[in-house]
Coordinates of C-alpha atoms and ligand atoms in Angstrom, one line a residue:
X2 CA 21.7 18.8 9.2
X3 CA 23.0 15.5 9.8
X4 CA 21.7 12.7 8.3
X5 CA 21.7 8.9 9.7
X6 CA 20.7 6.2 6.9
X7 CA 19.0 3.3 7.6
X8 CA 19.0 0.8 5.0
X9 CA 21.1 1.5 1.2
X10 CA 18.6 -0.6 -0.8
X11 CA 16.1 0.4 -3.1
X12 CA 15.0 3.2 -1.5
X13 CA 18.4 4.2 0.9
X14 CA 20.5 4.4 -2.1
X15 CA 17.6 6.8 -4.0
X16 CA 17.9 9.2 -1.6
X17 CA 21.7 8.9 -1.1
X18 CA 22.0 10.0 -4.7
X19 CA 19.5 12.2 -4.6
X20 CA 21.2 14.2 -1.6
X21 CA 24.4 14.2 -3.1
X22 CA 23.0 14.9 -6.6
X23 CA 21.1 18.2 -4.8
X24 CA 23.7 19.0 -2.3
X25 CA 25.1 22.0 -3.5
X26 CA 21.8 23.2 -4.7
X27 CA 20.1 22.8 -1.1
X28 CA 23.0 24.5 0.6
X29 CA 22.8 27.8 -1.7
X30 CA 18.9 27.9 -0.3
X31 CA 18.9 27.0 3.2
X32 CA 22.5 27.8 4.0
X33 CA 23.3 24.7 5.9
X34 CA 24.6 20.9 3.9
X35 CA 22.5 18.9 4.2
X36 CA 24.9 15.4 4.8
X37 CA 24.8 11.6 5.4
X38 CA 27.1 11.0 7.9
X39 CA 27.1 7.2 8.5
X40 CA 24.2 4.4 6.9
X41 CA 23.6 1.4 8.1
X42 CA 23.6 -1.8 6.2
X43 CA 23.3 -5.2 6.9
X44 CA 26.0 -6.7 4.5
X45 CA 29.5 -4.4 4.4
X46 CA 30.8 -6.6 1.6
X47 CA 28.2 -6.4 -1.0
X48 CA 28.8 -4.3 -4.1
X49 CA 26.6 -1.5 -4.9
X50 CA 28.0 1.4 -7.1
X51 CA 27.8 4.4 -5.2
X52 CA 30.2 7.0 -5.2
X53 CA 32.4 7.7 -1.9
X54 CA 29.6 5.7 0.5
X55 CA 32.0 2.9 1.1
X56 CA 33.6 4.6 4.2
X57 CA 30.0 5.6 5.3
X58 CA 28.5 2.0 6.2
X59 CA 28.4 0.3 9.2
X60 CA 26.5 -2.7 10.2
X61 CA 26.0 -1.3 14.0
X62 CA 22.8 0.6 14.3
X63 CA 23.9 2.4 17.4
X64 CA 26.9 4.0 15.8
X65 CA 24.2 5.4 14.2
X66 CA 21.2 6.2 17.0
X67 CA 23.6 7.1 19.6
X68 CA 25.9 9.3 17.5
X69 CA 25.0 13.1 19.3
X70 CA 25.5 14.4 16.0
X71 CA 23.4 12.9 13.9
X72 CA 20.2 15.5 13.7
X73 CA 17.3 13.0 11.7
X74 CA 17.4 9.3 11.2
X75 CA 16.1 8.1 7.9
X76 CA 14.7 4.7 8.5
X77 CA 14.9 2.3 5.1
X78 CA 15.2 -1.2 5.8
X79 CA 11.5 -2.7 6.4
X80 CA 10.3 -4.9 8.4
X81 CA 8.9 -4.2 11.8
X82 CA 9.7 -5.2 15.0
X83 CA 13.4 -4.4 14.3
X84 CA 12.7 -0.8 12.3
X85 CA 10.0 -0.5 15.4
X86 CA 12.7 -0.4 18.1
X87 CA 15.3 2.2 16.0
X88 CA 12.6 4.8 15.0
X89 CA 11.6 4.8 18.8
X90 CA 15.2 4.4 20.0
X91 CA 16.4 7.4 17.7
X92 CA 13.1 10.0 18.9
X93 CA 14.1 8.9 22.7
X94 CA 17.7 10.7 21.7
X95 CA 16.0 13.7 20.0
X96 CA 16.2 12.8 16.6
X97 CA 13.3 13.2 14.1
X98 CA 12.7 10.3 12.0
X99 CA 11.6 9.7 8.2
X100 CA 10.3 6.6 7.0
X101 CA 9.4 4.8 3.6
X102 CA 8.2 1.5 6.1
X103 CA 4.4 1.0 5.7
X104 CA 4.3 -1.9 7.5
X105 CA 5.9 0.1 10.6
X106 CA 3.4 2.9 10.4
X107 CA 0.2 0.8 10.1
X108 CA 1.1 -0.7 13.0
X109 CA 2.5 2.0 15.6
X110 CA 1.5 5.2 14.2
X111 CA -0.5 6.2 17.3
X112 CA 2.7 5.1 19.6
X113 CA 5.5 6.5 16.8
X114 CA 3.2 9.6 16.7
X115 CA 2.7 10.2 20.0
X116 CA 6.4 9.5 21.0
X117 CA 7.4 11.7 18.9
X118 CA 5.4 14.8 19.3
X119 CA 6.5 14.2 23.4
X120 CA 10.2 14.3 22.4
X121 CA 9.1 17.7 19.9
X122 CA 10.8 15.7 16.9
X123 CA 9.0 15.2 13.7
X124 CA 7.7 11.5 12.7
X125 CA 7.2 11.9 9.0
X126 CA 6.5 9.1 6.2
X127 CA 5.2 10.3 3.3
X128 CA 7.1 7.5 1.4
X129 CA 5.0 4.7 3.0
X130 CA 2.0 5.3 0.9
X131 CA 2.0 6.2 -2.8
X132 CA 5.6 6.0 -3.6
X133 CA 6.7 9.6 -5.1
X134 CA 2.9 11.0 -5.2
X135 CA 2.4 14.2 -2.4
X136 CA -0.4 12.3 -0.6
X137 CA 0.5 12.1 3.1
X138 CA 1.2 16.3 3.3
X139 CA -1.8 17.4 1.3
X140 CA -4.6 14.7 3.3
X141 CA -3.1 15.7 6.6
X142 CA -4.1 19.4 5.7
X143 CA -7.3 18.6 4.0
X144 CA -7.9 16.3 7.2
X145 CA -8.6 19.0 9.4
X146 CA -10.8 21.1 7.6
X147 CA -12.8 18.4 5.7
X148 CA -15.2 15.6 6.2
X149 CA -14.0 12.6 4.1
X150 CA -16.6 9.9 3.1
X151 CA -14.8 7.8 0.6
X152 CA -10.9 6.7 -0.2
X153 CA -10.7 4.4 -3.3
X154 CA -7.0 3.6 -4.8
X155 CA -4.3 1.8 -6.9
X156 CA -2.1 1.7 -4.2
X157 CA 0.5 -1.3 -4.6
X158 CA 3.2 -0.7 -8.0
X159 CA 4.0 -4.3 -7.7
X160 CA 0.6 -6.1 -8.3
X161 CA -0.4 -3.3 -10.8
X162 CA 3.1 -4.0 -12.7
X163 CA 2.1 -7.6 -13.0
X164 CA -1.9 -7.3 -13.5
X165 CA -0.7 -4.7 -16.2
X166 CA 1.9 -7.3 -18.2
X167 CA -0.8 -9.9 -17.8
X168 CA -2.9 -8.1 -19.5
X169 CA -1.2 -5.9 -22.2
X170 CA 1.8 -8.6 -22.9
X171 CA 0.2 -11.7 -21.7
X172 CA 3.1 -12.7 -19.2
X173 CA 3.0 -15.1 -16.9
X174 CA 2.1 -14.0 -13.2
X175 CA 5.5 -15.4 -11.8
X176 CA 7.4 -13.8 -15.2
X177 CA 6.1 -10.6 -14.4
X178 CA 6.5 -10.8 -10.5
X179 CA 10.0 -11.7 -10.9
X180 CA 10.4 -8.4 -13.7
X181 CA 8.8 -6.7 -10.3
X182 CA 11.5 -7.5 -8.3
X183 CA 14.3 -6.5 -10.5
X184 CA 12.9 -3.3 -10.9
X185 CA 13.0 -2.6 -6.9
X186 CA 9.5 -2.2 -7.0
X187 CA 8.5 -5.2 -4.5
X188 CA 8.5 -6.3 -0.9
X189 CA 11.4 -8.4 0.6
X190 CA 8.5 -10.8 0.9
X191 CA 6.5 -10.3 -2.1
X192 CA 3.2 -12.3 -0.7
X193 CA 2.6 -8.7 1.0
X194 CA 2.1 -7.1 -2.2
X195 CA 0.3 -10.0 -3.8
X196 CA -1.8 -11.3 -1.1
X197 CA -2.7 -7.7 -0.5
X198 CA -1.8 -7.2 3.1
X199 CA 0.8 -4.0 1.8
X200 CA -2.5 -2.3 0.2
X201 CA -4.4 -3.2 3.5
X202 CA -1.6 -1.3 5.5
X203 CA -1.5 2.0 2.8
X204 CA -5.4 2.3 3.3
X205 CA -4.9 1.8 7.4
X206 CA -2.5 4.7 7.1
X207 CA -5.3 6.9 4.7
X208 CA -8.3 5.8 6.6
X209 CA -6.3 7.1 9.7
X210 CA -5.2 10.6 8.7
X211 CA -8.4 11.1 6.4
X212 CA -11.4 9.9 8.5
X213 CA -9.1 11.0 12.2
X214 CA -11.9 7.7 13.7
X215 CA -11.1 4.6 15.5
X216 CA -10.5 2.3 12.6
X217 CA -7.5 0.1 12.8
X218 CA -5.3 -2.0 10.3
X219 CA -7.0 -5.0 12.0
X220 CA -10.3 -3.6 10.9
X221 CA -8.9 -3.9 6.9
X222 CA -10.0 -7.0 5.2
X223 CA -8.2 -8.0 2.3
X224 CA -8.1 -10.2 -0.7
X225 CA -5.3 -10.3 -3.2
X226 CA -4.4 -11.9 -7.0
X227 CA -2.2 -14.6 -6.2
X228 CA -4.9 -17.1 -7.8
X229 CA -5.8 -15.4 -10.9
X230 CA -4.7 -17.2 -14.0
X231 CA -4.1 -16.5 -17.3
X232 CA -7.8 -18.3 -18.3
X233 CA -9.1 -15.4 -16.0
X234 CA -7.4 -12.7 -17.9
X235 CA -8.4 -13.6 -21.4
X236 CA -12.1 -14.2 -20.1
X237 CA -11.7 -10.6 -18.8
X238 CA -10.6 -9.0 -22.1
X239 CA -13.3 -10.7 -23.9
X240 CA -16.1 -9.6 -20.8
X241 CA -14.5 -5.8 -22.1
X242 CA -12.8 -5.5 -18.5
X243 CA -9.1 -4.6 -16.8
X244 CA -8.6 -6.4 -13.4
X245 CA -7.0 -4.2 -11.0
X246 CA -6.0 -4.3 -6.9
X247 CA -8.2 -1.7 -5.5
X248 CA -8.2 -0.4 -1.9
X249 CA -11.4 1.2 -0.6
X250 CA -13.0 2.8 2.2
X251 CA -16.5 4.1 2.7
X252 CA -18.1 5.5 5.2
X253 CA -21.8 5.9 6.0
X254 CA -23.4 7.5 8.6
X255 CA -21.5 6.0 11.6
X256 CA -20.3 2.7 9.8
X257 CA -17.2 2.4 7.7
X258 CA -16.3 -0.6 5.6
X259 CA -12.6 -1.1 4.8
X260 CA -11.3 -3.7 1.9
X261 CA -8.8 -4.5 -0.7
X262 CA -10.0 -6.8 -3.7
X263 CA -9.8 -7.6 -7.0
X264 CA -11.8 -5.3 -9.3
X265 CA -12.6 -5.5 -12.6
X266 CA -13.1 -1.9 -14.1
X267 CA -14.4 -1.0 -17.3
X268 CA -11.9 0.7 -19.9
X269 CA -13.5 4.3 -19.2
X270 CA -13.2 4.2 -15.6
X271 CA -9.7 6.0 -14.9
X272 CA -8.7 3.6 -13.0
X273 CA -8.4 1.7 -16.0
X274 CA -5.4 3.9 -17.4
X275 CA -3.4 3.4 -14.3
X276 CA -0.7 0.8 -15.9
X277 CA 3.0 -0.6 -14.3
X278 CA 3.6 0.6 -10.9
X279 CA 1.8 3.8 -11.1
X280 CA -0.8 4.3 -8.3
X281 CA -3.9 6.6 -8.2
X282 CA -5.7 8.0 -5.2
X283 CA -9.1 9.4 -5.1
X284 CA -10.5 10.9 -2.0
X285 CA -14.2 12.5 -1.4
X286 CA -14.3 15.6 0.9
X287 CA -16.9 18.2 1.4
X288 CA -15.1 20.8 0.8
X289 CA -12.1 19.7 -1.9
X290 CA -14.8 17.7 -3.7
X291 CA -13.5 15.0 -5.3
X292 CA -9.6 14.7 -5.6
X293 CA -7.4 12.4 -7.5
X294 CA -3.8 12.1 -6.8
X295 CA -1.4 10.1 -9.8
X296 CA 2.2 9.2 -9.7
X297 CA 5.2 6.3 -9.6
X298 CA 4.0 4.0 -6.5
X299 CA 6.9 2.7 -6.4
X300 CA 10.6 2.4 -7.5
X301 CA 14.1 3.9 -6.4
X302 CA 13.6 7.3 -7.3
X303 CA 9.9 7.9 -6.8
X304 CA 10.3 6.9 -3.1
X305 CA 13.1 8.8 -2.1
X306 CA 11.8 12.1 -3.4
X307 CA 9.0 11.7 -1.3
X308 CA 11.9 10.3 2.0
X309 CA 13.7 13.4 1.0
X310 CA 10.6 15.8 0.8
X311 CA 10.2 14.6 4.7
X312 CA 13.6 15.9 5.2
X313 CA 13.2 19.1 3.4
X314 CA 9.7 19.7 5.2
X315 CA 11.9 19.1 9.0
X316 CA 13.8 21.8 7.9
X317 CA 11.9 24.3 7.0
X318 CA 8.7 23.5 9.5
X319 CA 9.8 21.2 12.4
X320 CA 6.6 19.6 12.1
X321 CA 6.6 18.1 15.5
X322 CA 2.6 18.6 16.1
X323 CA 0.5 15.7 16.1
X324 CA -2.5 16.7 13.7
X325 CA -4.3 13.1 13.9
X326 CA -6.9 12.8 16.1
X327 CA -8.4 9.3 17.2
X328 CA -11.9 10.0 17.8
X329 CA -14.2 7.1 18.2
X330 CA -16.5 7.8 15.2
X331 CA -17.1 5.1 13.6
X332 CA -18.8 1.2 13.7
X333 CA -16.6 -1.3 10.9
X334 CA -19.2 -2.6 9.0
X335 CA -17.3 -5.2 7.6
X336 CA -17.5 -6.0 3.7
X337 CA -21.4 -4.6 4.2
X338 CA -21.2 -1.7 1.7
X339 CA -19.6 -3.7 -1.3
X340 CA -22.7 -4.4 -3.2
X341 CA -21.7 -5.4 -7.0
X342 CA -21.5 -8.2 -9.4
X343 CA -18.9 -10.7 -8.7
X344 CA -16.7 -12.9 -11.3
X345 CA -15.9 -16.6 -9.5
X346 CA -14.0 -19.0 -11.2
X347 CA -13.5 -22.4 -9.3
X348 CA -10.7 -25.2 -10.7
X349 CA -12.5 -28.6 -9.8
X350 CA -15.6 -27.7 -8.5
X351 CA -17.4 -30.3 -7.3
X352 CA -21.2 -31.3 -6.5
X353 CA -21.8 -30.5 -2.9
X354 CA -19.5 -27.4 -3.3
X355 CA -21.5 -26.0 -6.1
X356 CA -25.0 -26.4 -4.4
X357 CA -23.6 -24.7 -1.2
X358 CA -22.5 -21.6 -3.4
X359 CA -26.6 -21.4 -5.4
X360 CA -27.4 -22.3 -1.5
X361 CA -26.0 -18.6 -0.6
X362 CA -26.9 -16.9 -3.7
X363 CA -30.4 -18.1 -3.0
X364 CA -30.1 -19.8 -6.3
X365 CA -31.8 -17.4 -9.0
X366 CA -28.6 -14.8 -8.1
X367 CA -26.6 -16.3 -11.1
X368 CA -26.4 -14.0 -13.7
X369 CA -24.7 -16.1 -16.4
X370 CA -22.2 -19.0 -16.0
X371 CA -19.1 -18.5 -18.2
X372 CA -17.8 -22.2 -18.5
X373 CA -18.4 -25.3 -16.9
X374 CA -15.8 -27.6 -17.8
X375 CA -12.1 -26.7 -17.3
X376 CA -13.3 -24.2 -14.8
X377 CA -16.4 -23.3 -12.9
X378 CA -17.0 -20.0 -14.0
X379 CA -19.5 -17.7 -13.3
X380 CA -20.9 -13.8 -12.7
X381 CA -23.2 -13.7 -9.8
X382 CA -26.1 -10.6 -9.8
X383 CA -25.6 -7.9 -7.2
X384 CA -24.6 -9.0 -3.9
X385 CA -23.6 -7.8 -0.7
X386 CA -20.5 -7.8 0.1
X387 CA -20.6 -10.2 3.1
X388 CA -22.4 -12.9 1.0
X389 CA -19.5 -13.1 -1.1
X390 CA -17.4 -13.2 1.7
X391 CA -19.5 -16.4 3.2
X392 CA -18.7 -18.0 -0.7
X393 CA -15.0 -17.3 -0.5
X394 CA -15.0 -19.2 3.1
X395 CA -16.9 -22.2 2.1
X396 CA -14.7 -22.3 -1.2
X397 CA -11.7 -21.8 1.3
X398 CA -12.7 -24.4 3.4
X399 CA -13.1 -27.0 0.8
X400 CA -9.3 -26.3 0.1
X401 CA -10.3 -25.3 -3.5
X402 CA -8.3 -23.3 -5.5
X403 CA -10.2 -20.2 -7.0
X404 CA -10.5 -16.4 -7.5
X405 CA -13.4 -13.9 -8.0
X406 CA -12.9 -10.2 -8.6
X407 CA -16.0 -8.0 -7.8
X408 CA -17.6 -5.6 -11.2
X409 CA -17.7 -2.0 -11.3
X410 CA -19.6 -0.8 -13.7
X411 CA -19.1 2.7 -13.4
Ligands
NDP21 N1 11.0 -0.4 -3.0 C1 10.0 0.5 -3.1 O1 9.6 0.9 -4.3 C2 9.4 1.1 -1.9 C3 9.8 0.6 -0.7 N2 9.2 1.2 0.5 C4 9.6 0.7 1.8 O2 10.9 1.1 2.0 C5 11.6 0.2 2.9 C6 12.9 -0.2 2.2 O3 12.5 -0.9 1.0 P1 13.6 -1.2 -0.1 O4 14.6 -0.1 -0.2 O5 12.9 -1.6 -1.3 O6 14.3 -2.5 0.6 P2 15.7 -3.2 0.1 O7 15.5 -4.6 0.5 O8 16.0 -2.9 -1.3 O9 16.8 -2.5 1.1 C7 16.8 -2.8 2.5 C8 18.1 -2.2 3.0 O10 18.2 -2.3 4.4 C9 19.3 -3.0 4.8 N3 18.8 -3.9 5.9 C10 17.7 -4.7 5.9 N4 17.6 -5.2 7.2 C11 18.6 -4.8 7.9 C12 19.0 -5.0 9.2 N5 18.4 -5.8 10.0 N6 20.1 -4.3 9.7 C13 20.8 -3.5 8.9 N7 20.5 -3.3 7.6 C14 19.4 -3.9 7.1 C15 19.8 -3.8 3.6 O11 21.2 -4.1 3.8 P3 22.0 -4.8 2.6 O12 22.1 -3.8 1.5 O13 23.4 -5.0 3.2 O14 21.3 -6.1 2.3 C16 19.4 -2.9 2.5 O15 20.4 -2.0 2.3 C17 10.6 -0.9 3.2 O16 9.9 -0.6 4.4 C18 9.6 -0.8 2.0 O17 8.3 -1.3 2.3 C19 8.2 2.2 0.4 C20 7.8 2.6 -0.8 C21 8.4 2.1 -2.1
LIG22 N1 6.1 -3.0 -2.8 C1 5.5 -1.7 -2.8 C2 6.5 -0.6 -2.8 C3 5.9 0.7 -2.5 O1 5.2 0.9 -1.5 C4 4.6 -1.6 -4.1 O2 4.9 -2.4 -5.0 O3 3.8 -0.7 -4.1

């Protein structure tokens, strides 16, 4: 088996090592080496550490996809349109293709999928959701012999890392972002794990497999924690609450809602003892029950276990059938179904703003205001969903800066 590596970064150089670490040990069971024969990078010059790969790179993605040797292409380098056109270039030659790149298979799965399955090459990308936890493999099976009604996870190591050292060490959000990055564990652009767009395409890719209905990334609204301040996260601790990024999906009768938020979780949810950039999945099935899947969400390591689990799985399976169906099931319901208690805080609220807001939470919805003077701070009764989405507009509108976090009480 001849491997093609795309991308020696984070998650390229993990399962370099890895391989090499394991070669020996993979030969002795399958009877064939398993071997990277050339990677592709995008800077020749730059240092990294890594035994004998020197004479490996090349900056020419073709010496890769049209090398009639190469058996699988690992794709590693993010991004989309570009990763887009090699993963389709290399299944058009009759190679199968793993990839860690979320953002790719949110938006083409149906196209990568399909493409693939034509050619009989396996598309696998376990990596692209959860970091090192089996998730993709085990939902895909459960998929087809269960009806799932609810997804709800931790799903971005990044903005956990940094809610996490907010909380426990009270570091600044930027400190602990940039801590984030040295560790490998964020995006090249790391508003897509702040802002929550990297979340909103993990859940696309769950929803997908899990619910096999019509739903889209398009259809996943999301919020993320670039606002929150450290005022926020004392007046948490003291409410007794954690603030974490939370990805959900429910479905209900033919409707599905589909968001990431803020939430703030009480310390006995188990949510709560997901710290760093661990990641926790829980899915609802009517036959598994209810299923909760732990592990590293991200990091060099983590990742490429799961990139070279993919490989591994080629090996010994093929995998070239298309198991997710697209049936049109389902009606998005928007932010309907996200009925709670909602935290707002507003920095220089004024007048008209503030009557607008009691305006939409037909005034007696205030539970208790929280501060008045530095902030405009407040937790709101239970809402729908959609009402606080109409808040965050106006709030939005008026170019104020804020953030609100819905309550889970259970
Ligand atoms: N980091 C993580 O924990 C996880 C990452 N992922 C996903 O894995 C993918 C890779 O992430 P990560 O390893 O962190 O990224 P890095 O930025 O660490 O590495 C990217 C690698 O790709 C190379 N590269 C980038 N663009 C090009 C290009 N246009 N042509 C040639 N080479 C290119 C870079 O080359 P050079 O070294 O010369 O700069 C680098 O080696 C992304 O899709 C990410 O979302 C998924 C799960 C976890
Ligand atoms: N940037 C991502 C990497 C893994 O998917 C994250 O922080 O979760």
């Amino acid at each position: 088996m001849k491997i093609g590596l795309l991308g020696l970064g984070t998650v390229g150089s993990g399962v370099f090592e890895i391989l090499h670490e394991r070669r020996g040990h993979l030969e002795k069971i399958y009877g064939e080496t398993i071997e990277i024969s050339k990677v592709l990078v995008k800077n020749r010059e730059k240092k990294r550490g890594i035994c004998r790969e020197g004479d490996l790179l090349t900056t020419n993605p073709y010496e890769i996809l049209d090398d009639e040797s190469i058996d699988l292409v690992v794709e590693a380098i993010g991004g989309i349109e570009e990763a887009y056109d090699y993963i389709q270039y290399a299944l058009n030659k009759g190679k199968h293709v793993v990839t860690a790149n979320k953002a790719v298979v949110a938006k083409h799965i149906d196209a990568l999928l399909t493409l693939a399955e034509n050619n009989h090459r396996a598309f696998l990308f376990e990596a692209s959701v959860g970091g090192g936890i089996p998730l993709i493999k085990p939902l895909k099976q459960c998929s087809l012999i269960n009806e799932f009604t609810e997804i709800k996870g931790i799903l971005n190591g990044t903005s956990n890392f940094i809610l996490t050292k907010m909380m426990e060490e009270d570091l600044d959000f930027q400190e602990a972002l940039k801590i984030a990055q040295e560790l490998g564990y964020a995006e090249a652009d790391p508003k897509d794990d702040i802002e929550g767009n990297d979340v909103a395409r993990k859940l696309a890719i769950l929803t997908t497999i899990a619910f096999q209905n019509n739903i889209r990334l398009e259809d996943v609204k999301y919020r993320g924690i670039s606002n929150i301040s450290r005022r926020d996260i004392k007046t948490f601790k003291k409410m007794g609450y954690s603030i974490k990024l939370i990805g959900k999906a429910i479905v209900q009768e033919k409707n599905i809602s589909v968001l990431v938020e803020p939430v703030l979780i009480k310390n006995t949810s188990q949510f709560d003892k997901v710290k760093n950039a661990y990641n926790m999945v829980l899915l609802k099935g009517n036959n598994v029950g209810e299923l909760r899947l732990y592990g590293e969400g991200a990091g060099k390591k983590a990742t490429a276990n799961a990139v070279v689990c993919d490989i591994i799985d080629v090996i010994t399976d093929g995998c070239t059938k298309n198991t997710i169906l697209r049936e049109e099931k389902f009606k998005a319901a928007e932010t309907k179904f996200f009925e709670g208690k909602y935290y707002i805080r507003v920095t220089e609220m004024n007048g008209d703003i503030k009557q607008e807001i009691d305006d939409l939470l037909k005034n007696k919805q205030v539970s208790y205001r929280i501060a008045e003077k530095e902030d405009f701070t407040i937790v709101t009764r239970e809402i729908q969903g959609d009402v606080m989405e109409d808040i965050v507009k106006k709030l939005a509108a008026y170019g104020l800066s804020f953030f609100y976090a819905r309550i889970e009480e259970e």
